[in-house]
PDB file of C-alpha atoms in Angstrom:
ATOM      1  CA  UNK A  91      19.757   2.182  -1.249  1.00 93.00           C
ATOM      2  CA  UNK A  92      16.508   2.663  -1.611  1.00 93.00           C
ATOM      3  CA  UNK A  93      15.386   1.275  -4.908  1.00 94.00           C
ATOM      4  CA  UNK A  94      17.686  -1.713  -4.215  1.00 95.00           C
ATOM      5  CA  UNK A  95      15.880  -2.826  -0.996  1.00 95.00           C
ATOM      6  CA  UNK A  96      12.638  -1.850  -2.788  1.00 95.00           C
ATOM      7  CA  UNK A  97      13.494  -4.558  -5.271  1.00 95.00           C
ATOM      8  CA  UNK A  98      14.305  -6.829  -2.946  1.00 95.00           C
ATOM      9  CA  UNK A  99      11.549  -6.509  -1.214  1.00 94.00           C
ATOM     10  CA  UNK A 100       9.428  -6.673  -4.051  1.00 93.00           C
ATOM     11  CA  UNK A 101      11.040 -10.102  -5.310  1.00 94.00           C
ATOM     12  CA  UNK A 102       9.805 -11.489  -1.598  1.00 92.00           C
ATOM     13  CA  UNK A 103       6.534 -10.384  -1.965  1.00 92.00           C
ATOM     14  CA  UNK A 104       5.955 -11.494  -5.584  1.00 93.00           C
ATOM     15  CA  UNK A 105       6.978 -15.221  -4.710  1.00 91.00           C
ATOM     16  CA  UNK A 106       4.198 -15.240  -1.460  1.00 90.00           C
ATOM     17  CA  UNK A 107       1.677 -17.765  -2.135  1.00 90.00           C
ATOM     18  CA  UNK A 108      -0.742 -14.640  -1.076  1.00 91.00           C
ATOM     19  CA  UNK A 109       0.325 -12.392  -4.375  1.00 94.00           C
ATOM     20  CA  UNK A 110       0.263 -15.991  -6.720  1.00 94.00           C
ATOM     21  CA  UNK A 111      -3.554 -16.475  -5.658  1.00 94.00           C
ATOM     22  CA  UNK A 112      -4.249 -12.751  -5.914  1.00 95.00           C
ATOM     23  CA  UNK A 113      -6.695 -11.420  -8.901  1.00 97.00           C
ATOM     24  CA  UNK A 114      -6.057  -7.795  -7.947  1.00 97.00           C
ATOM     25  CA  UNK A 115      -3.408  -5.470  -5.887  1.00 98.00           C
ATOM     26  CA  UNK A 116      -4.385  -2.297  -4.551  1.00 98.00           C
ATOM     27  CA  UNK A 117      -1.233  -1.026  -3.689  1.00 97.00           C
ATOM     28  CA  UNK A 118      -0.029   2.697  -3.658  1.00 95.00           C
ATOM     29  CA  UNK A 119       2.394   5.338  -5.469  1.00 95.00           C
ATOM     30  CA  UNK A 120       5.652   6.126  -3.268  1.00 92.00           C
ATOM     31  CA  UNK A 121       5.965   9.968  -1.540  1.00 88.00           C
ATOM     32  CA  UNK A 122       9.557  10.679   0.699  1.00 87.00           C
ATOM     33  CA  UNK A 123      11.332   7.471   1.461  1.00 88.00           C
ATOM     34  CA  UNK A 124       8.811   5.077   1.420  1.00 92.00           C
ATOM     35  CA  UNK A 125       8.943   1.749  -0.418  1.00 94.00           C
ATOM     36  CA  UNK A 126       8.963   2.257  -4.092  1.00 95.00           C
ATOM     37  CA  UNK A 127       6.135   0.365  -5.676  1.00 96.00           C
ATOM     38  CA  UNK A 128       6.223   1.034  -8.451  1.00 95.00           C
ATOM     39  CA  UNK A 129       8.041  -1.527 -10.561  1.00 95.00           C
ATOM     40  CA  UNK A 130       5.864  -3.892  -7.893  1.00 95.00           C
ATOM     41  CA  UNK A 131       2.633  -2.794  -9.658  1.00 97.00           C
ATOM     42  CA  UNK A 132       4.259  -2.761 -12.850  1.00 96.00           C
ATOM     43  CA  UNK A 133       4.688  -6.729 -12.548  1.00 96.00           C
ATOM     44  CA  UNK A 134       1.749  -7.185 -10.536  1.00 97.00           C
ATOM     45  CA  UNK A 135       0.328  -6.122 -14.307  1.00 97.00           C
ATOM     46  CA  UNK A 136       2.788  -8.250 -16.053  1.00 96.00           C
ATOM     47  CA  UNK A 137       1.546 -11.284 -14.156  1.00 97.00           C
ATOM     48  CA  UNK A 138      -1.941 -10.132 -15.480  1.00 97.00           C
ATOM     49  CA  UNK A 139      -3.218  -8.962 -12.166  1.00 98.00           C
ATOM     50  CA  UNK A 140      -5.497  -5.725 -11.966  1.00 98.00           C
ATOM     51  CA  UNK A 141      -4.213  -2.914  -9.355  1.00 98.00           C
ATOM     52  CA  UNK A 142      -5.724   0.380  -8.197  1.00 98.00           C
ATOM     53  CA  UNK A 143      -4.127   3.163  -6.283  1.00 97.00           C
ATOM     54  CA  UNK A 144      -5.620   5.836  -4.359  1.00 96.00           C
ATOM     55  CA  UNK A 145      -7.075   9.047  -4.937  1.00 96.00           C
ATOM     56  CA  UNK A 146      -8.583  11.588  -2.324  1.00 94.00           C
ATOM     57  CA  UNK A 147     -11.408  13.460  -2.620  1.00 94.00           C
ATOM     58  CA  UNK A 148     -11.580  15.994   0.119  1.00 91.00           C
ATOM     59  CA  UNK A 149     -11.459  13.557   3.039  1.00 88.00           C
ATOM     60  CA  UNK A 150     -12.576  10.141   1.335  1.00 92.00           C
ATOM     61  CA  UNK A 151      -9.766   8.182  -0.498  1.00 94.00           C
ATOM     62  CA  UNK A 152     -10.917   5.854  -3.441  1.00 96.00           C
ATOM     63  CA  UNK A 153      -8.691   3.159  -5.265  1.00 97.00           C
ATOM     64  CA  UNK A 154      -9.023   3.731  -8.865  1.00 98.00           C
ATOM     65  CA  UNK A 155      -8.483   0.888 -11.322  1.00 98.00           C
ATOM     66  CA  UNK A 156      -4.903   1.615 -13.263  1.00 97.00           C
ATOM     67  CA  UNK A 157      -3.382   0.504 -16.604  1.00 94.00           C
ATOM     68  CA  UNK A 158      -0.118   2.995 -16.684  1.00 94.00           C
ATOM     69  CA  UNK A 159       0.994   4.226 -13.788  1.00 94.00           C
ATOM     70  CA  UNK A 160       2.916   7.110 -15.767  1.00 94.00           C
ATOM     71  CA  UNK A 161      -1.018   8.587 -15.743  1.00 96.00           C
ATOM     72  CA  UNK A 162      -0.476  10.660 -12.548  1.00 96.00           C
ATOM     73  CA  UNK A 163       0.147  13.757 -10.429  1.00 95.00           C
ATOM     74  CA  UNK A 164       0.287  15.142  -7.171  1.00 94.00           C
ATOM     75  CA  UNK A 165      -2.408  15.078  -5.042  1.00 90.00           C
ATOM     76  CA  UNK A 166      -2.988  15.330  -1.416  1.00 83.00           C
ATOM     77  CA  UNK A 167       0.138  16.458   0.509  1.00 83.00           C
ATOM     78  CA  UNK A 168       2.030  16.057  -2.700  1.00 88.00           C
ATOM     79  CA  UNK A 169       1.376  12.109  -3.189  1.00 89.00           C
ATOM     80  CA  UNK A 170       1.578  11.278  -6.411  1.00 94.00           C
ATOM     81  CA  UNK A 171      -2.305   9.848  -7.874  1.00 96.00           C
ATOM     82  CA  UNK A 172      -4.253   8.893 -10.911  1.00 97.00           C
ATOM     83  CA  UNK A 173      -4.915  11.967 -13.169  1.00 96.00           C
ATOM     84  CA  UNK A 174      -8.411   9.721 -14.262  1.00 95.00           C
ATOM     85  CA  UNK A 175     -11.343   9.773 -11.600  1.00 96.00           C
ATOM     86  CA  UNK A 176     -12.095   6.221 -12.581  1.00 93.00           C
ATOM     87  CA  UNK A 177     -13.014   3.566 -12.842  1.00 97.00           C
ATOM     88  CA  UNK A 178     -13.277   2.832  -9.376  1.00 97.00           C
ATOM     89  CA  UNK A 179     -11.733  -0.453  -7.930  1.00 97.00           C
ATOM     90  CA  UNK A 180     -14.773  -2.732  -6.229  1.00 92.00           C
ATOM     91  CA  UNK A 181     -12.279  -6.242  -5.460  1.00 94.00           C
ATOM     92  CA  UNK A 182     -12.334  -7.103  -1.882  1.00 90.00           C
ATOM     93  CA  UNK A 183     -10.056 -10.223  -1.942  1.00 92.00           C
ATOM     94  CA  UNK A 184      -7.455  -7.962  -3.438  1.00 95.00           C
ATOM     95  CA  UNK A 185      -4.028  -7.632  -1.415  1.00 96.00           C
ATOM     96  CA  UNK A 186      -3.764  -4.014  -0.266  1.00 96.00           C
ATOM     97  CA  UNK A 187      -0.180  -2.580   0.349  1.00 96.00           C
ATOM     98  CA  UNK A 188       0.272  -0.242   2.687  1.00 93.00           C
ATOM     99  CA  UNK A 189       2.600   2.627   3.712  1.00 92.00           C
ATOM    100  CA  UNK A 190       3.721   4.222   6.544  1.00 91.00           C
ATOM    101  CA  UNK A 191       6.726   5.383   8.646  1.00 92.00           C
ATOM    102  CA  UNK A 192       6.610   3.531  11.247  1.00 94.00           C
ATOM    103  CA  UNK A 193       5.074   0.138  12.073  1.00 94.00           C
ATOM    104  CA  UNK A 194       4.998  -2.168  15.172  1.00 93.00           C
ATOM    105  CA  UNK A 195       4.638  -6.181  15.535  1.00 90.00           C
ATOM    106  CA  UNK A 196       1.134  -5.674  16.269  1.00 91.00           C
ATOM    107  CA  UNK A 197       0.357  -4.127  12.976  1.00 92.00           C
ATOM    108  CA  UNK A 198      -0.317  -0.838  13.833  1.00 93.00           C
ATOM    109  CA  UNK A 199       1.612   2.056  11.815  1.00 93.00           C
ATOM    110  CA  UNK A 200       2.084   5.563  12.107  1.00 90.00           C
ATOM    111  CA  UNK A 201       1.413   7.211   8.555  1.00 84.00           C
ATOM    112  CA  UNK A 202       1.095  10.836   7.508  1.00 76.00           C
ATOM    113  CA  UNK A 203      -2.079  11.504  10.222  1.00 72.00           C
ATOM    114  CA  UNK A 204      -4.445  12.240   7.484  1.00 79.00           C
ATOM    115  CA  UNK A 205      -7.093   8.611   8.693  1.00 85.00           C
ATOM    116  CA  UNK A 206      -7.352   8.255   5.177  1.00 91.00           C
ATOM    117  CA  UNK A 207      -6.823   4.316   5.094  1.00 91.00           C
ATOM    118  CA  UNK A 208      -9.096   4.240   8.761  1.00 88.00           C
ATOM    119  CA  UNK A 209     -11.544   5.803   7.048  1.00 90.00           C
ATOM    120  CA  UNK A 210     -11.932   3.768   4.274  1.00 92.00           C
ATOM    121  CA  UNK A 211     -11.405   0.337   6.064  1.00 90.00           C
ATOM    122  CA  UNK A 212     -15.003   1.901   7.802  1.00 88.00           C
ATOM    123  CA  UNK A 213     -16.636   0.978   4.685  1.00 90.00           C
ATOM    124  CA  UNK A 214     -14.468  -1.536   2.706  1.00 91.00           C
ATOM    125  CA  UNK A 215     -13.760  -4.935   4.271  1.00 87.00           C
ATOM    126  CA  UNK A 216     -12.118  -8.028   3.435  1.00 87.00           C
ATOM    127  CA  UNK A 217      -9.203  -6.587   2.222  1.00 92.00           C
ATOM    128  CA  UNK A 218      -5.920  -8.671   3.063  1.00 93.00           C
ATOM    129  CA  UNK A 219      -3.819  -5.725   4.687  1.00 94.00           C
ATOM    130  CA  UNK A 220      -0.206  -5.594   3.686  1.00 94.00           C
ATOM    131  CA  UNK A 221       2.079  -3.135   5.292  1.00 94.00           C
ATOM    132  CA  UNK A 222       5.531  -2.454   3.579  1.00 94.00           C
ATOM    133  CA  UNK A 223       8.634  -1.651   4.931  1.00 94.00           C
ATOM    134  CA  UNK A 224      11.991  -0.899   5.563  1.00 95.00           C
ATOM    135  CA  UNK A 225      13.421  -2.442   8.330  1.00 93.00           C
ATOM    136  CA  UNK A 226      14.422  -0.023  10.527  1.00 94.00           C
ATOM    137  CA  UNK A 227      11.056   1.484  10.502  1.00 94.00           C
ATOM    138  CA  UNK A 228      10.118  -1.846  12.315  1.00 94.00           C
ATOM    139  CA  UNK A 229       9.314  -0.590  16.035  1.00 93.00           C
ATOM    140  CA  UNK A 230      10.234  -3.016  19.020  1.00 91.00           C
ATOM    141  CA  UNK A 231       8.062  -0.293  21.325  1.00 92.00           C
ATOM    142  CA  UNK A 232       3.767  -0.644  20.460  1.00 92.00           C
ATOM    143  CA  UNK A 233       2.467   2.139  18.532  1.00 92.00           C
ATOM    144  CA  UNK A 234      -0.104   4.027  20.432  1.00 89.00           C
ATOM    145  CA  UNK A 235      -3.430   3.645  18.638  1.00 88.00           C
ATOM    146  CA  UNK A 236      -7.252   4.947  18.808  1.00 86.00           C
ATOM    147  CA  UNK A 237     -10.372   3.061  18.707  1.00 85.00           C
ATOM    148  CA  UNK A 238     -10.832   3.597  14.586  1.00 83.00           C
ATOM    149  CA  UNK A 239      -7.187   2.382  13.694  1.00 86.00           C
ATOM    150  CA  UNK A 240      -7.080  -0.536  11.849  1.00 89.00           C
ATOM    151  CA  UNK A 241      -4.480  -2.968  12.201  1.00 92.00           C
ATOM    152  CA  UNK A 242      -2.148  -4.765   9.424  1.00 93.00           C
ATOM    153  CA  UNK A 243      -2.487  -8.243   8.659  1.00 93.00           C
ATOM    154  CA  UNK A 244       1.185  -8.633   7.849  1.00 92.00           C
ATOM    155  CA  UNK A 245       4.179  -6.584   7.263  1.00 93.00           C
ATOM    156  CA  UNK A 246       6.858  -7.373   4.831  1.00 92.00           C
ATOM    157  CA  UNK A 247      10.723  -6.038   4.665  1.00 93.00           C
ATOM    158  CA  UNK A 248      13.519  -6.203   2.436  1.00 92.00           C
ATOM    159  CA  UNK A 249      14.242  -9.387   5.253  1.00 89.00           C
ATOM    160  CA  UNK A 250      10.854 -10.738   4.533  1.00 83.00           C
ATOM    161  CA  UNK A 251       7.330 -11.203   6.584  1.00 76.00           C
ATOM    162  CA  UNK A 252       7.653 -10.036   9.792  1.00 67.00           C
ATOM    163  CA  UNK A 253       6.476 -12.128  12.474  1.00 51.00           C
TER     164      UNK A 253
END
């Protein structure tokens, strides 16, 4: 069930007009249930787009340029990142996909309480924040939030862009 609404919702996302006009994705590699991006990335690639996923060092997170996302292993808290330290990804008009476990129609989400994304959003701007999800992890109730969370731009579901 998971892999099928994962392709779903990756067929949505590749026809937005955002992901045509994008040069880069940074997206992410899939831990528990979340959205599995990977065959997202792989096209993203396909349609000759460059896209980084992150690595943490300690308590910064870098996005690292990829060619084959086979190249990994687990990191952090078991997520699965780039074996390679490099090169680092420096595009900030790229789309950024995001996960998380719960998400509410102001764009806040609840991830896995490390601040990793926070923290980096402190010194990387412009990016075009995309969360991804199913859609039961769509709350109706707000997500409580602190003065360094960063809200989502948009969130997209197997049923499409959330509004």
């Amino acid at each position: 069930e998971i892999i099928r609404r994962s392709e779903k919702l990756g067929a949505l996302f590749a026809a937005t007009e955002a992901y045509q006009k994008a040069n880069a994705v940074y997206g992410y590699l899939p831990y528990n249930q979340e959205v599995r991006t990977v065959p997202m990335l792989e096209q993203a690639i396909r349609d000759g787009k460059r896209i980084a996923v992150p690595k943490c060092y300690g308590d910064e997170m870098r996005f690292l340029w990829m060619e084959d996302l086979r190249k990994v292993e687990k990191g952090y808290a078991g997520i699965p990142e780039p074996i390679a330290d490099g090169p680092v990804a420096d595009d900030p008009s790229a789309l950024m996909l995001m996960p998380g476990m719960v998400f509410d129609a102001a764009g806040h989400r609840i991830g896995y309480g490390g601040g990793y994304y926070d923290t980096y959003f402190e010194k990387h701007q412009g990016y075009r924040k995309i969360g991804l999800a199913f859609s039961e992890q769509i709350s109706e109730m707000d997500i409580p939030t602190e003065e360094t969370d960063v809200p989502l731009d948009d969130i997209v579901t197997e049923n499409g862009w959330e509004e």
